[in-house]
CSV table of C-alpha atoms in Angstrom, one decimal:
chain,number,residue,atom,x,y,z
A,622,UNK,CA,8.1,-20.3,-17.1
A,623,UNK,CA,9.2,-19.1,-13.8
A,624,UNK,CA,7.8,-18.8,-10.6
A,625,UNK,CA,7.6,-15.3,-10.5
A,626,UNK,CA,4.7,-15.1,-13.1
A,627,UNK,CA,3.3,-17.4,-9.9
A,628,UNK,CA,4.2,-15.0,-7.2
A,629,UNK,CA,2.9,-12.3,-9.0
A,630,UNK,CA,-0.6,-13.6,-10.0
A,631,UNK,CA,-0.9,-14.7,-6.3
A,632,UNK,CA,0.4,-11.1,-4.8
A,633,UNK,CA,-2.0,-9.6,-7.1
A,634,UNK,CA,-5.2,-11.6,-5.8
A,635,UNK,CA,-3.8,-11.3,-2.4
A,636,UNK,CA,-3.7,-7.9,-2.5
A,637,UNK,CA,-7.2,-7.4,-4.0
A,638,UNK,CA,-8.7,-9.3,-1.0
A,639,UNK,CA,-7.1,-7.6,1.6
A,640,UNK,CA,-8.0,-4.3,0.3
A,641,UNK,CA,-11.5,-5.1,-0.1
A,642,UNK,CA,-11.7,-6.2,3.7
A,643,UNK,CA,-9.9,-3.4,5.1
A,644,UNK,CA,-10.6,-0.2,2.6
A,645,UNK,CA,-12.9,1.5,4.8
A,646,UNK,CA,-9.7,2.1,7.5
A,647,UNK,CA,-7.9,2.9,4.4
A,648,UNK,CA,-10.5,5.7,3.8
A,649,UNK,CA,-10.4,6.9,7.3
A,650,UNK,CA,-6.4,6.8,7.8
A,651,UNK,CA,-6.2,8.6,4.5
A,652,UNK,CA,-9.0,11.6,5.4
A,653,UNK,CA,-6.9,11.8,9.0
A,654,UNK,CA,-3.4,12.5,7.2
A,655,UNK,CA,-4.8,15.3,4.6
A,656,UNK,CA,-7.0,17.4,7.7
A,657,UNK,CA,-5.5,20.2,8.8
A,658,UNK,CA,-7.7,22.0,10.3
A,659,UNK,CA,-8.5,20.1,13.6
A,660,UNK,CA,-11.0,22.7,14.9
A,661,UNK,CA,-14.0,22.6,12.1
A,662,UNK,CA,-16.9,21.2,13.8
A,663,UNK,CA,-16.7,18.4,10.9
A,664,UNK,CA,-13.0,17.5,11.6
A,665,UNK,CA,-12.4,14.0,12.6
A,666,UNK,CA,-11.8,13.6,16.1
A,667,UNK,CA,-10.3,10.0,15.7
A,668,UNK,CA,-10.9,6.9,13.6
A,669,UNK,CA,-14.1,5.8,15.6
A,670,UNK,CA,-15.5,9.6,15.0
A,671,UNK,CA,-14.5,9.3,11.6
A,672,UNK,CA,-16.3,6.2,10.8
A,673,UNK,CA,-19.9,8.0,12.5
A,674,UNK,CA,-19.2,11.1,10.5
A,675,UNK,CA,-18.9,9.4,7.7
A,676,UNK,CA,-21.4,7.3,7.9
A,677,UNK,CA,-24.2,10.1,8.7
A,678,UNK,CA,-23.1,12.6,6.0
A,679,UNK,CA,-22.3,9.8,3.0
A,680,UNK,CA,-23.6,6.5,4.3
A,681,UNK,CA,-21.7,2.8,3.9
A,682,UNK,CA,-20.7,4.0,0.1
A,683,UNK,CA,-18.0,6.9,1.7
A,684,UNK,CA,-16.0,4.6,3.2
A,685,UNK,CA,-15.3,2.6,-0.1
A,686,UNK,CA,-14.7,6.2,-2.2
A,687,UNK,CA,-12.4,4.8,-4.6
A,688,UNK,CA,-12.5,1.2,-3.9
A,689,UNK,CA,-12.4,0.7,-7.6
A,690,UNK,CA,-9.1,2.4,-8.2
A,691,UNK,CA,-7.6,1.1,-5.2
A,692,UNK,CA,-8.5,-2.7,-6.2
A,693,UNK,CA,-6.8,-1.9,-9.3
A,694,UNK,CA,-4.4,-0.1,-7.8
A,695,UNK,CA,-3.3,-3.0,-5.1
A,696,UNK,CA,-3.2,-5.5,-7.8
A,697,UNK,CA,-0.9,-4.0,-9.9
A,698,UNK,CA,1.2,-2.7,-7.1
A,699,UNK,CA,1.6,-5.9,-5.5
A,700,UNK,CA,1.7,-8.1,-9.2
A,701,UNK,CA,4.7,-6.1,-10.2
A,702,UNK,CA,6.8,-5.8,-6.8
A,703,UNK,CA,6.3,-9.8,-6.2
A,704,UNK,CA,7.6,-10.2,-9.7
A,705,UNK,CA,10.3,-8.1,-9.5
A,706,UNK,CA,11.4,-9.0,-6.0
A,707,UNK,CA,11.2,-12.9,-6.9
A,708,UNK,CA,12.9,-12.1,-9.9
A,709,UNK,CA,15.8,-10.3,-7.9
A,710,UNK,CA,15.5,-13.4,-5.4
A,711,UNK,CA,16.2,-15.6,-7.9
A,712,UNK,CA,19.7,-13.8,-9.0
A,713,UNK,CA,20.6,-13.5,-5.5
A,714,UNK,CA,19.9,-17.3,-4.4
A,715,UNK,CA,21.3,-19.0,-7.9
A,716,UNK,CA,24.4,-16.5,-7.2
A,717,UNK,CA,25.0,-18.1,-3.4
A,718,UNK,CA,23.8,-21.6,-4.3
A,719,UNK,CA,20.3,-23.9,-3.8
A,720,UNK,CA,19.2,-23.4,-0.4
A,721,UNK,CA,20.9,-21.1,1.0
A,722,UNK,CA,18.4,-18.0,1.8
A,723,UNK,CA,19.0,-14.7,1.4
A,724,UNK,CA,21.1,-12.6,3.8
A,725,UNK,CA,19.5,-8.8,5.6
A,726,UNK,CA,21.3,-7.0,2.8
A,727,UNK,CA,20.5,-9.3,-0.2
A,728,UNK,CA,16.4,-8.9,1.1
A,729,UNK,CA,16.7,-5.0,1.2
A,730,UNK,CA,18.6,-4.6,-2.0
A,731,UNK,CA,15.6,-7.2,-3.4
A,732,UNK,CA,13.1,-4.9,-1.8
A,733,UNK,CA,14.5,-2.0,-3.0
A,734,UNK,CA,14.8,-2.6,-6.8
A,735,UNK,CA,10.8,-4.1,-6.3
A,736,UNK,CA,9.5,-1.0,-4.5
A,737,UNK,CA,11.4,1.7,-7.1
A,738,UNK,CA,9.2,-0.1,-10.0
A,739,UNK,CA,6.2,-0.2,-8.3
A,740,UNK,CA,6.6,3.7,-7.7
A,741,UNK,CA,7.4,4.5,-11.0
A,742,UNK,CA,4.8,2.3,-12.6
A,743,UNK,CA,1.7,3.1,-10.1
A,744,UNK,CA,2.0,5.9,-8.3
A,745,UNK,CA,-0.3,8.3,-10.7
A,746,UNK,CA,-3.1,5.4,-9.7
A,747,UNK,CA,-2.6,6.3,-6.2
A,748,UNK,CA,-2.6,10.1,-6.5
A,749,UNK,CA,-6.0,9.2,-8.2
A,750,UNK,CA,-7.2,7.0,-5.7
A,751,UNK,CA,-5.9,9.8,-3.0
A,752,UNK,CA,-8.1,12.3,-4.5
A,753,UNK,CA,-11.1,10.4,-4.8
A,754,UNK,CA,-11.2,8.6,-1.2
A,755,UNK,CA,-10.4,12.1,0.9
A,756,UNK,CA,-13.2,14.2,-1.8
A,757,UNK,CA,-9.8,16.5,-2.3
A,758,UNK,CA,-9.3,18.2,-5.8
A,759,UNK,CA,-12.3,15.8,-7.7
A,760,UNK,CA,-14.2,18.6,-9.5
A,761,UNK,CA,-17.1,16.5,-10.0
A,762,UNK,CA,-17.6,15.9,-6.4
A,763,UNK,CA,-17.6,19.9,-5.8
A,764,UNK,CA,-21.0,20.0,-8.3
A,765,UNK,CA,-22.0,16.9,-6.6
A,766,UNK,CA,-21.9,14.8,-9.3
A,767,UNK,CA,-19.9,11.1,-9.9
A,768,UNK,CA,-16.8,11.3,-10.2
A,769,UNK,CA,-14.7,8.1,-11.7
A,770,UNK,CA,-11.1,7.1,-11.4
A,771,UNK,CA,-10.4,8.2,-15.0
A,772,UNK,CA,-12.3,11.6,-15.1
A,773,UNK,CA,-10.2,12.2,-12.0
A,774,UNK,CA,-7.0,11.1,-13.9
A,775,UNK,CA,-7.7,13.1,-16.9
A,776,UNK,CA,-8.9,16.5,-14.5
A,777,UNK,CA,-5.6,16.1,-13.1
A,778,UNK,CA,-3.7,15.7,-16.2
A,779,UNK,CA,-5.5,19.2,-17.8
A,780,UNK,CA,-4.8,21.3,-14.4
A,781,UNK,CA,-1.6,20.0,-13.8
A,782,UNK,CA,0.3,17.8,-16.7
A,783,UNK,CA,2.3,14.5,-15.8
A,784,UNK,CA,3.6,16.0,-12.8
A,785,UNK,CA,0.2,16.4,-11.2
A,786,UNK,CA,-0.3,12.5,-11.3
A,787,UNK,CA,3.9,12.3,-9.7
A,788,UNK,CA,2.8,14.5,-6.8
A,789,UNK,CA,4.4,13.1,-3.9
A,790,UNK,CA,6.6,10.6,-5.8
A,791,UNK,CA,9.7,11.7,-3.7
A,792,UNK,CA,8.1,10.9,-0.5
A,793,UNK,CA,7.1,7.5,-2.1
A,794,UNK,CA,10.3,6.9,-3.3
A,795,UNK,CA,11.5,7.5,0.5
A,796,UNK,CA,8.4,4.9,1.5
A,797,UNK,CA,10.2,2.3,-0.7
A,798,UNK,CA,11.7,1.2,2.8
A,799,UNK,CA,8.8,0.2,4.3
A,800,UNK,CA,8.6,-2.7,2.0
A,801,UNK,CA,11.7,-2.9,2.5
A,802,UNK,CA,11.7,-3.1,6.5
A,803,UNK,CA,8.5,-5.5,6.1
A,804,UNK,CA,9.7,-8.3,3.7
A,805,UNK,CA,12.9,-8.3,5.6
A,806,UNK,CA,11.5,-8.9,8.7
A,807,UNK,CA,9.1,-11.1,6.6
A,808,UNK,CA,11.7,-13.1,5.3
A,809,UNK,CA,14.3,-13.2,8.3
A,810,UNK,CA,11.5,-14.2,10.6
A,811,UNK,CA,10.2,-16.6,8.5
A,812,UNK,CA,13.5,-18.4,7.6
A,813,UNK,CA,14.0,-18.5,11.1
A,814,UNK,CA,10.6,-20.0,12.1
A,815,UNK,CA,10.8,-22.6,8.9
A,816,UNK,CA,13.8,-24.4,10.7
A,817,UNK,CA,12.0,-25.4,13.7
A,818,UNK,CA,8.7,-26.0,11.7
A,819,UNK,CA,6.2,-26.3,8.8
A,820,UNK,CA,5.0,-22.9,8.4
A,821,UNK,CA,1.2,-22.8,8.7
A,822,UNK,CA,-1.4,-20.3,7.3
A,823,UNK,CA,-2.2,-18.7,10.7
A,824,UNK,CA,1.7,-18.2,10.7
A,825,UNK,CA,1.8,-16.2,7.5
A,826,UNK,CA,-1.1,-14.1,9.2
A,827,UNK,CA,1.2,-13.6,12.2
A,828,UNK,CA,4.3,-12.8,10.4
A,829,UNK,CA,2.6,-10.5,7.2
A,830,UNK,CA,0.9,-8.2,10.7
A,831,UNK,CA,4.1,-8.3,12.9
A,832,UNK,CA,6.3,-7.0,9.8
A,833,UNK,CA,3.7,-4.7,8.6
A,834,UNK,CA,3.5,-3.4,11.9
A,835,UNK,CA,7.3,-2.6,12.3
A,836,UNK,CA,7.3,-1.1,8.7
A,837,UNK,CA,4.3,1.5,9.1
A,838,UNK,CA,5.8,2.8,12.6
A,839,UNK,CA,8.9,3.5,11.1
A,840,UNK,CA,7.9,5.3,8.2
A,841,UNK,CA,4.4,7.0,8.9
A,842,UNK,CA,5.0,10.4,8.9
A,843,UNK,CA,6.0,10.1,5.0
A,844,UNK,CA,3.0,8.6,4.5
A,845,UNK,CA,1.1,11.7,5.7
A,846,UNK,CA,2.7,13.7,3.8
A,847,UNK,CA,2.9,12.0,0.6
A,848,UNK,CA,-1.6,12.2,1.1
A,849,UNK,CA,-1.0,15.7,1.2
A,850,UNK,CA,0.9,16.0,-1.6
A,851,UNK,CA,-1.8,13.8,-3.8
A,852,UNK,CA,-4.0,16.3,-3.0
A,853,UNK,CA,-4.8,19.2,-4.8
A,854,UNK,CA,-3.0,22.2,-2.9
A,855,UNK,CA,-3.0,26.1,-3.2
A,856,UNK,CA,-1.1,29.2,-2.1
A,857,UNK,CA,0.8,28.7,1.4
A,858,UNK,CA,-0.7,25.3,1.8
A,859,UNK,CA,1.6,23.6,-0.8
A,860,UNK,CA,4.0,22.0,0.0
A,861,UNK,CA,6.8,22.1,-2.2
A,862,UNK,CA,9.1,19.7,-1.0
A,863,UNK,CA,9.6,16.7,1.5
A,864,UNK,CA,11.0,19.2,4.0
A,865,UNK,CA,9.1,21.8,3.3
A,866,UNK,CA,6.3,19.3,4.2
A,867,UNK,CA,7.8,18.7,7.4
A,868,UNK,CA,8.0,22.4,8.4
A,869,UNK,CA,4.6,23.5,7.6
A,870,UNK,CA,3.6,19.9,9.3
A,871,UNK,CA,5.4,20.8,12.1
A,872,UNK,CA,5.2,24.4,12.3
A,873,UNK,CA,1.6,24.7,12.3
A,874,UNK,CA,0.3,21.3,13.9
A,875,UNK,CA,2.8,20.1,16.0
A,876,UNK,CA,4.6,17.1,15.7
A,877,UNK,CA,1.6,15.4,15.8
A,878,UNK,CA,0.8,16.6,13.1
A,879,UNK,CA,3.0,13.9,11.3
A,880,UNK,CA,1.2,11.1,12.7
A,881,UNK,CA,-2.1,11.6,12.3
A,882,UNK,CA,-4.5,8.8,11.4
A,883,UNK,CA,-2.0,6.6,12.8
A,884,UNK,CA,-4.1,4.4,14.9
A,885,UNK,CA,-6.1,3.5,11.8
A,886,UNK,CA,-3.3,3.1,9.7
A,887,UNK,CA,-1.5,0.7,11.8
A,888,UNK,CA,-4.7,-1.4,12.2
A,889,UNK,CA,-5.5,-1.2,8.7
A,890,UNK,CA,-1.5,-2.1,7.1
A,891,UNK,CA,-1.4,-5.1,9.7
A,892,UNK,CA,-4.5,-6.4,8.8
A,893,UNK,CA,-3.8,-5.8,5.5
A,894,UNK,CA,-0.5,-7.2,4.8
A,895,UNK,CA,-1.8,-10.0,7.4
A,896,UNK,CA,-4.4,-11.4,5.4
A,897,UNK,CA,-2.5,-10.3,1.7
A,898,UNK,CA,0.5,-13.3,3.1
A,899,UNK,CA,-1.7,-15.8,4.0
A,900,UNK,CA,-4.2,-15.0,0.9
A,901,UNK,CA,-0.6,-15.1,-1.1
A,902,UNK,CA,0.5,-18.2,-0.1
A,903,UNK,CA,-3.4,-20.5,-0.2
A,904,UNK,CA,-3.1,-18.4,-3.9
A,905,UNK,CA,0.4,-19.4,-5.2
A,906,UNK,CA,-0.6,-23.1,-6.0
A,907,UNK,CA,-4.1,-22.2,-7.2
A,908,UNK,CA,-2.0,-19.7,-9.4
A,909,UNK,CA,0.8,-22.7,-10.7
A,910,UNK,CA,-2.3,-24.8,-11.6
A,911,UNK,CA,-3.8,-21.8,-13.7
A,912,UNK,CA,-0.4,-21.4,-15.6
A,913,UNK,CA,-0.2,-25.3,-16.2
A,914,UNK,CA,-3.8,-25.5,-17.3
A,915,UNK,CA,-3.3,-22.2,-19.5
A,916,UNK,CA,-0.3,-24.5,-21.2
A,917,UNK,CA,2.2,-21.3,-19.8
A,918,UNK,CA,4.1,-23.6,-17.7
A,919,UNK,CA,4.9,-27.5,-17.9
A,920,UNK,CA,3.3,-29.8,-15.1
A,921,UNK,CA,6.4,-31.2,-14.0
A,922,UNK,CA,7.6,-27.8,-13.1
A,923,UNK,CA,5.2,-27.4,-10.6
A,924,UNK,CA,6.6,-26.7,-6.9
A,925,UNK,CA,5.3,-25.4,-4.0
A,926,UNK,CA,6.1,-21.6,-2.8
């Protein structure tokens, strides 16, 4: 067996522990990119007054709304994009010859053919997820009652059909380059770096928040309205298309509009893809070892990542 059954395990448990550290910024980034209305005297102010608020009204349990689906969520996300970028990898690095690395285009085509997948196979979990951490369109939480990922799948799937899980896949789609941007700045950095020495795990750390942070700055105002898309919309408020999002954005909230919850996005996407490369890489051999032991993969094909 391949590595990339490796890589994916690893991205998988990566992923799972950086969400779990960081999901209450997740929570507050998303609630800033779906509020319009800036006025309400329980608008968020800013991430610091988001945290209070939420806090007071909801206590230490609203900041992980949704943890559950975002766990799963971030698992499969990251299992299949490692396995289909390592498996693209692969192709592009038998195709040149053993160790040569892969050029700027060859790790953006790679990221490319990863993030499509990962937006066709998981993006109904996040419109899921969406809904449940921002308390937007969960009919359960309007009678004040639990709500679970899969109630909040199948509410969605009765009021709005198939499409109601895809809203927002277009904007997604568009997002697919800020993997892109990240593992290539990832990767060039890192190949780079690896020449003049042995890559430690505080050096993962440095290089997963310094591409993370280029991606996210790039491609943020997507990402706000992509949230708003998730969310259940009516009348005037809809939007009904990536520009049309953009208009209304614009139109009524200024261009700042497109950025809000930026702060705590940027913090929470650094730390995030910070600790998911360095959780990635102490996984990978724990993950070689569980293959092997499983009888999945012979001993003797064991390597390091």
């Amino acid at each position: 067996m391949s590595d990339n059954v490796a890589h994916a395990l690893s991205g998988a448990g990566g992923g799972i522990v950086s969400m779990v550290l960081t999901y209450p910024l997740v929570s507050i980034s998303s609630r800033l990119q779906v509020q319009k209305n800036d006025a309400s005297k329980d608008a968020y102010k800013n991430t610091l007054d988001a945290f209070f608020k939420i806090l007071a009204k909801e206590g230490p349990k609203g900041l992980y709304s949704g943890l559950s689906s975002g766990v799963f969520g971030i698992a499969i996300t990251n299992g299949v994009y490692y396995y289909c970028y390592e498996a693209v990898k692969a192709i592009f690095e038998k195709a040149k010859g053993k160790g040569k690395p892969m050029s700027t285009a060859e790790s953006m085509a790679a990221g490319a053919i990863a993030g499509c997948a990962v937006v066709l196979a998981t993006h109904p979990i996040w419109t899921v997820n969406t809904r449940l951490t921002v308390k937007k369109g969960v009919e359960g939480d309007e009678k004040k009652t639990k709500s679970n990922a899969l109630e909040v799948g199948l509410q969605i799937l009765k009021k709005d059909g198939i499409a109601g899980l895809y809203a927002g896949v277009g904007a997604a789609l568009v997002l697919v380059i800020n993997p892109i941007i990240q593992y290539t700045v990832f990767e060039q950095v890192k190949n780079k770096i690896a020449k003049m020495k042995t890559l430690s795990n505080f050096d993962f750390f440095l290089l997963g928040a310094i591409s993370k942070l280029c991606a996210t700055a790039i491609t943020y105002p997507y990402i706000v309205i992509k949230s708003r898309m998730q969310v259940s919309q009516q009348g005037e408020e809809k939007y009904e298309s990536i520009l049309d999002g953009f208009k209304k954005i614009i139109a009524n909230e200024g261009v700042t509009g497109l950025y809000k919850g930026i702060s705590s996005k940027i913090v929470q996407s650094v730390l995030t893809a910070a600790f998911l490369f360095m959780a990635k890489e102490v996984l990978f051999d724990w993950s070689v070892w569980v293959l092997v032991l499983l009888g999945a993969r012979k001993r003797a094909a064991v390597k390091s990542a």
